[in-house]
mmCIF file of C-alpha atoms in Angstrom:
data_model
loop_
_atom_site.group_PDB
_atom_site.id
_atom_site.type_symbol
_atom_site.label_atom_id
_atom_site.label_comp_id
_atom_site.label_asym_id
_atom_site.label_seq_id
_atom_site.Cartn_x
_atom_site.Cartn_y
_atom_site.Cartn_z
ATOM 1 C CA UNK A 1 96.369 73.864 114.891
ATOM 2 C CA UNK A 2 98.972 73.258 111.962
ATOM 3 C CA UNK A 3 97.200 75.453 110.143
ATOM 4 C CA UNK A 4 96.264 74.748 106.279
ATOM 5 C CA UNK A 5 98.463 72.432 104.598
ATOM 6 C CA UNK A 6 99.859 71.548 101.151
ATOM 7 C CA UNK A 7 101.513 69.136 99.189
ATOM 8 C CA UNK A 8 104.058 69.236 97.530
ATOM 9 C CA UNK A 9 105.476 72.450 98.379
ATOM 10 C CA UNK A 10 107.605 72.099 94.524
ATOM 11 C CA UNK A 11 106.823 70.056 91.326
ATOM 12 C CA UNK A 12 108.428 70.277 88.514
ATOM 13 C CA UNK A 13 106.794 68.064 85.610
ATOM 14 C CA UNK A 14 107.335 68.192 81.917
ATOM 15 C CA UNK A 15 104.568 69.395 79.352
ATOM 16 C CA UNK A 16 102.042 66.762 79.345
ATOM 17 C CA UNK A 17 101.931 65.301 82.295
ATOM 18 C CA UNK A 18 99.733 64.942 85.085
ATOM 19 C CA UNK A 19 99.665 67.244 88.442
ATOM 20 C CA UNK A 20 97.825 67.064 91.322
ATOM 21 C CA UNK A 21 97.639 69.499 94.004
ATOM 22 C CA UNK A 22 96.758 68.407 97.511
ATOM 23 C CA UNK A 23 95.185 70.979 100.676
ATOM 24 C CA UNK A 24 94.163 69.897 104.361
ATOM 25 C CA UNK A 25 92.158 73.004 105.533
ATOM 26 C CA UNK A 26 92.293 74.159 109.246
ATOM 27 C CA UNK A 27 89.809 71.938 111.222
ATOM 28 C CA UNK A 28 86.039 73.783 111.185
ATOM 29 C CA UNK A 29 86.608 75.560 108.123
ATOM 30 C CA UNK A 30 83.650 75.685 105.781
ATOM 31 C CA UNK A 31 85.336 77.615 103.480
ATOM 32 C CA UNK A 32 88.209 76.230 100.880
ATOM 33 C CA UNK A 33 89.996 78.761 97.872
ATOM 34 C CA UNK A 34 92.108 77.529 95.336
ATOM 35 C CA UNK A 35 94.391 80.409 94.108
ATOM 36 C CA UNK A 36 97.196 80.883 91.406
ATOM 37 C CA UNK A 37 99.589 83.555 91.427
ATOM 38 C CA UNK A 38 101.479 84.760 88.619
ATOM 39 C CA UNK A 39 103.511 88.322 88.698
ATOM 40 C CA UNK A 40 101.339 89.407 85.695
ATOM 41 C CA UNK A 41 98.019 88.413 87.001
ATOM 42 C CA UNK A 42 98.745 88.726 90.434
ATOM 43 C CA UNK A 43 96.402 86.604 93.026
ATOM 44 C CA UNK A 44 93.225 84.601 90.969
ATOM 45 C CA UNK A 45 90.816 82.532 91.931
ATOM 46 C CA UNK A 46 90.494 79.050 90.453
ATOM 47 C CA UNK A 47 87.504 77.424 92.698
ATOM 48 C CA UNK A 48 86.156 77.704 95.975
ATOM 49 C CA UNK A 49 83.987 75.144 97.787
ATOM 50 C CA UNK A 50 81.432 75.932 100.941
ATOM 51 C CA UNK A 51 80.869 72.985 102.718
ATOM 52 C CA UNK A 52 82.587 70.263 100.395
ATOM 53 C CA UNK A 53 80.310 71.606 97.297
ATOM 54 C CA UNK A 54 82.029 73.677 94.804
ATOM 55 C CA UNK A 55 80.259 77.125 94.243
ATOM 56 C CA UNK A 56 82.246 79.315 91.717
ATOM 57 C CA UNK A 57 84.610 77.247 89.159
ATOM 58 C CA UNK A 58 84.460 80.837 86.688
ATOM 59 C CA UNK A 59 88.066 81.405 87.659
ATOM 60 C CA UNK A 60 89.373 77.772 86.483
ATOM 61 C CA UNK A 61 91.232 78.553 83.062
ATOM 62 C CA UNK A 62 90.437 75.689 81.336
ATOM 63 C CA UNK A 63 89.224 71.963 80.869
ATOM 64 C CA UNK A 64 92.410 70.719 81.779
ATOM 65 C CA UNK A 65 91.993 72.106 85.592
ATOM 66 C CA UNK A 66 89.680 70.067 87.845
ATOM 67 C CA UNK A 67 89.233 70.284 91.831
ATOM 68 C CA UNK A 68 87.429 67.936 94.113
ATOM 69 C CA UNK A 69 86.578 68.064 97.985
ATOM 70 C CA UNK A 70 85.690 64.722 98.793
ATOM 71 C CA UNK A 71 85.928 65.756 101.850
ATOM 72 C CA UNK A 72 85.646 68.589 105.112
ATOM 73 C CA UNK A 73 89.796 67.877 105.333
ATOM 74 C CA UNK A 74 90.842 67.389 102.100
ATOM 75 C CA UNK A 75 90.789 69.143 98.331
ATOM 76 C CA UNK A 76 92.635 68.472 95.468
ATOM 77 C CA UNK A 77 93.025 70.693 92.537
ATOM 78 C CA UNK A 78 94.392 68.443 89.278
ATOM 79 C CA UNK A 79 95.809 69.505 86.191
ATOM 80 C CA UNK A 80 95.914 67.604 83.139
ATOM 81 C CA UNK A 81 97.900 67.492 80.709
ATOM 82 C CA UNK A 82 100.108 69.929 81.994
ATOM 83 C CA UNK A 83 101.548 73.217 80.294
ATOM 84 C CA UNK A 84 104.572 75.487 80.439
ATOM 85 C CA UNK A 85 101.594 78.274 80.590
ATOM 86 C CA UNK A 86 100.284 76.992 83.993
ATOM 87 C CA UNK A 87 103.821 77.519 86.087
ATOM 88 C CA UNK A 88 103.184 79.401 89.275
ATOM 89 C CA UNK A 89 102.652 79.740 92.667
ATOM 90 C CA UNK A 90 99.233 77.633 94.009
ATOM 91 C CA UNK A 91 98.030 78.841 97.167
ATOM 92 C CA UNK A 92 94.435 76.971 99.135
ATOM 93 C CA UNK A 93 92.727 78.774 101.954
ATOM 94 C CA UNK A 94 90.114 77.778 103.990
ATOM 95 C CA UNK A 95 87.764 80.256 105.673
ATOM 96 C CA UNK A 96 85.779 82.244 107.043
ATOM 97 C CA UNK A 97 89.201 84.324 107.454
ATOM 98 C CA UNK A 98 90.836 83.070 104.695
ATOM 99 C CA UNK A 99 93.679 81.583 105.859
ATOM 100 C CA UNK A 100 96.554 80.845 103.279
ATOM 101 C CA UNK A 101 98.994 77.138 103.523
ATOM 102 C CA UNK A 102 102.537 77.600 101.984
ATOM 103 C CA UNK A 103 101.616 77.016 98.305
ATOM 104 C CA UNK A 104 102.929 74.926 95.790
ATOM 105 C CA UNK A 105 105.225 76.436 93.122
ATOM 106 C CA UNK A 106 104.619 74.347 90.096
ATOM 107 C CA UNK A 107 106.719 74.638 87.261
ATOM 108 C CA UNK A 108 106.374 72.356 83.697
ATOM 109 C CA UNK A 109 109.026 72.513 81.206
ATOM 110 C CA UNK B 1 84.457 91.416 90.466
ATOM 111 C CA UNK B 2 88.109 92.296 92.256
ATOM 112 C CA UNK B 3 88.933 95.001 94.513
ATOM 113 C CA UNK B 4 90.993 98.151 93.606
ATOM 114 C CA UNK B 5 93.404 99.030 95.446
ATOM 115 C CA UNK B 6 95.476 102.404 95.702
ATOM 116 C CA UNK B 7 98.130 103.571 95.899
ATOM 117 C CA UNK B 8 100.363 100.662 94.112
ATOM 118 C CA UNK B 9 103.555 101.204 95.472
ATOM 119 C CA UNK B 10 104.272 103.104 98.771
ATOM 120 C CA UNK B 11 108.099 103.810 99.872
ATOM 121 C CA UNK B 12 108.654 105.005 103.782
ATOM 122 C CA UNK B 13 111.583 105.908 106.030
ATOM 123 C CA UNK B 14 111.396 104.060 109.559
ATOM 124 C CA UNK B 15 108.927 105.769 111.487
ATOM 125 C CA UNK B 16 107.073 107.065 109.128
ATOM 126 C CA UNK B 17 103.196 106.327 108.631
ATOM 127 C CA UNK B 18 101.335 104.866 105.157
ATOM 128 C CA UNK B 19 98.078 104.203 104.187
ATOM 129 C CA UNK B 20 96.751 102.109 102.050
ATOM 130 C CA UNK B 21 92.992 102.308 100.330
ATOM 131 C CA UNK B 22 90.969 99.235 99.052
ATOM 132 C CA UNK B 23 87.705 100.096 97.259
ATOM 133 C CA UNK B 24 85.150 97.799 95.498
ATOM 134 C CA UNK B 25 82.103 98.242 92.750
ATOM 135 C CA UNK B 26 79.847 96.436 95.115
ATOM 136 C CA UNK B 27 78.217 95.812 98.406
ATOM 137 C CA UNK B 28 80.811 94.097 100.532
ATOM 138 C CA UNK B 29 80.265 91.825 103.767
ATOM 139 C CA UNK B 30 83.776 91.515 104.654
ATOM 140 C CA UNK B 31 87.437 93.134 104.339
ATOM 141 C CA UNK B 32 90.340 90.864 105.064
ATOM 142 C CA UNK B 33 94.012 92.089 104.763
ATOM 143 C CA UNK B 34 97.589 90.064 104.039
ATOM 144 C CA UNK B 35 101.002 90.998 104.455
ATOM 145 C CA UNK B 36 103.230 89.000 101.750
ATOM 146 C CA UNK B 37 106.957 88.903 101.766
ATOM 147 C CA UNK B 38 108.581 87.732 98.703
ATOM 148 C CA UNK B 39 108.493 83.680 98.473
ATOM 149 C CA UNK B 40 106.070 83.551 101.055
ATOM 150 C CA UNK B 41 102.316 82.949 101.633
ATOM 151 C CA UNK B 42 99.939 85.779 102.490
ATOM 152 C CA UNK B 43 99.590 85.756 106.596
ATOM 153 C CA UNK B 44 96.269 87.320 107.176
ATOM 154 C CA UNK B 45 96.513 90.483 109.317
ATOM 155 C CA UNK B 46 92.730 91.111 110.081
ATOM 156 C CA UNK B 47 89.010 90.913 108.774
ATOM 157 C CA UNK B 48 86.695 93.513 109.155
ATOM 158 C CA UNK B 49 82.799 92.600 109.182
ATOM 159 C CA UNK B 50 80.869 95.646 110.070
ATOM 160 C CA UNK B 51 80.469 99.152 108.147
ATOM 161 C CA UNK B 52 82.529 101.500 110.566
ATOM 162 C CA UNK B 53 84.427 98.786 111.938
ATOM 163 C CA UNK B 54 87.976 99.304 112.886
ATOM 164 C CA UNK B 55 90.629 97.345 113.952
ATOM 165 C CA UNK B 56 93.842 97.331 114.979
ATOM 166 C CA UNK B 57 97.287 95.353 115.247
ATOM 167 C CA UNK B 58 100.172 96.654 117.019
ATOM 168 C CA UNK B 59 100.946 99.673 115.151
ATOM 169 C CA UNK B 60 98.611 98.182 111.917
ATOM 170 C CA UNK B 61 94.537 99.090 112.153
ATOM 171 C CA UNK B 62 92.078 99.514 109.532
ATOM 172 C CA UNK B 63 88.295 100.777 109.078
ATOM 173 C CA UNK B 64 85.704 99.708 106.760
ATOM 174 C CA UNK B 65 83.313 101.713 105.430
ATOM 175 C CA UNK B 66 80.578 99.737 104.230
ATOM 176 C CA UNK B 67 77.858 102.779 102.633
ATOM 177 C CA UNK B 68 81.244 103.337 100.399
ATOM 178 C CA UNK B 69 82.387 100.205 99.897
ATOM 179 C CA UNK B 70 85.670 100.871 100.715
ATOM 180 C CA UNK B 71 88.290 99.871 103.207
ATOM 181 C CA UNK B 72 91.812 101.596 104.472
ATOM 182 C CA UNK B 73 94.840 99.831 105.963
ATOM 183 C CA UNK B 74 96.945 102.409 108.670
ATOM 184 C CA UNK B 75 100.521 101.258 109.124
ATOM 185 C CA UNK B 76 101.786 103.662 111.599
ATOM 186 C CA UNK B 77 105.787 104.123 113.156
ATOM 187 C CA UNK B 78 106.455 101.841 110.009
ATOM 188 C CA UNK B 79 109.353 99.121 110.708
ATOM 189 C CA UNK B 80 111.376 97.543 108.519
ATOM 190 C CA UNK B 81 109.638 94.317 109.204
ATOM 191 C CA UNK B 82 106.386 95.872 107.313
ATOM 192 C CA UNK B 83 108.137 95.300 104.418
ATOM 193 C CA UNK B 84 106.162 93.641 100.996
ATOM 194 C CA UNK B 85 102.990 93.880 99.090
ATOM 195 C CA UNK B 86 99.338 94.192 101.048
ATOM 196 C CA UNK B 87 96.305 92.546 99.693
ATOM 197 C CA UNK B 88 93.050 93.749 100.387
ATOM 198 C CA UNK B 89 90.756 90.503 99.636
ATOM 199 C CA UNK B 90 86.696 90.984 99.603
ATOM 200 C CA UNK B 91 83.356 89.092 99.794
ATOM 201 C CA UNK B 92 80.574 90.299 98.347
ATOM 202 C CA UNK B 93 77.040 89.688 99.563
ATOM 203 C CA UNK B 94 74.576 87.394 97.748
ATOM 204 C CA UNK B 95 74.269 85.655 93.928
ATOM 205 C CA UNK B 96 77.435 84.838 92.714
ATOM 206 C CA UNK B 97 80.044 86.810 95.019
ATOM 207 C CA UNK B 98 78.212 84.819 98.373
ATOM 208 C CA UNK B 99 81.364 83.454 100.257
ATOM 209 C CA UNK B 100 83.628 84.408 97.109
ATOM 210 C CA UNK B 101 86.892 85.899 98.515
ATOM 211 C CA UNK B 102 88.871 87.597 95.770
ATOM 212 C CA UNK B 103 91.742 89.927 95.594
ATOM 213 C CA UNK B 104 93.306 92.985 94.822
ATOM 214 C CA UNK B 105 96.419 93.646 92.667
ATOM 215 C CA UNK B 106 98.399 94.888 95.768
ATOM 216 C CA UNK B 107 100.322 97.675 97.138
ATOM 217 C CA UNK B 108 103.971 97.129 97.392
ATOM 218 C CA UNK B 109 105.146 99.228 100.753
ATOM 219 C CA UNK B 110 109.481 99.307 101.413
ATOM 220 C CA UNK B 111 110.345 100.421 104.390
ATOM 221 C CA UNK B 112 113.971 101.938 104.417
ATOM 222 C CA UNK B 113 116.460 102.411 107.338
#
């Protein structure tokens, strides 16, 4: 199994613009966790879906941040417009172990 | 509601032994711990399901206790490799923590020679 992965590992975007996030969860996962890391605020939690549906959106900071899982094998988690405030590290994971891809470190000047 | 985790930063000589605590306000169906290095993902270490379950890998094992709602990571005859910052992560039972897998702020262990 190639475990779960992301795309694009970098962006870099300027303020304003569109960005959208792409996960492929580990096959028979039922479980999917968008998370943003920041050094101050450490590991959040955006969204998380069970079985395609999403469950808990409290974490997603603002209207500008949407996710979808059309999907068992694929999430997106979409950002727009873009701002300098929203540069870090996203991380999916798919459960029930909560298994982590590589992340995508986003950064928007 | 997130985890707690103590102590925040842990530094070791080779060989020695740490341990690191993970507690939560509520009733908890599962424990999972991470290892992160610097620019890196977490890599998930182990889950724990059961109240007095214990686990181990290699020289790395942790109990849950699930009447205290807490959890402790062993790291025994540290390496260097053990190196960066643990994450205790939790899931709640029912309502609105059902499935919901959050995290604490970390413990950063360094290992010296």
């Amino acid at each position: 199994d190639a475990g779960v992965i992301q795309s694009p590992r970098h962006e870099v975007t300027e303020m304003g613009q569109e960005v959208t996030l792409r996960c492929k969860p580990i096959s028979g996962h039922n479980s999917l966790f968008w998370y943003r890391q920041t050094m101050m605020r450490g590991l959040e939690l955006l969204i998380y879906f069970n079985n395609n549906v999403p469950i808990d959106d409290s974490g997603m900071p603002e209207d500008r941040f949407s996710a979808k899982m059309p999907n068992a094998s694929f999430s997106t988690l979409k950002i727009q417009p873009s701002e300098p405030r929203d540069s870090a590290v996203y991380f999916c994971a798919s459960s029930p172990q909560g298994i982590f891809g590589q992340g995508t470190r986003l950064t928007v000047v | 509601q997130q985890p707690v985790q103590s102590p925040q930063a842990v530094i070791l000589r080779e060989g020695e032994d740490a341990v690191i605590n993970c507690s939560s306000s509520k009733a908890l169906y599962s424990v999972h711990w991470y290892r992160q290095k610097h620019g890196e993902a977490p890599i998930f270490l182990m889950i724990l399901l059961k109240g007095g379950e214990q686990k181990g890998h290699d020289k790395i094992s942790a109990s849950f206790n699930e009447k205290k709602q807490q959890s402790s990571l062993y790291l025994t005859a540290s390496q260097l490799s053990y190196s960066g910052t643990y994450f205790c992560g939790t899931v709640g039972f029912g309502g609105t923590s059902y499935g919901k897998l959050t995290f604490g702020q970390g413990t950063i262990l360094t290992v010296h020679p």
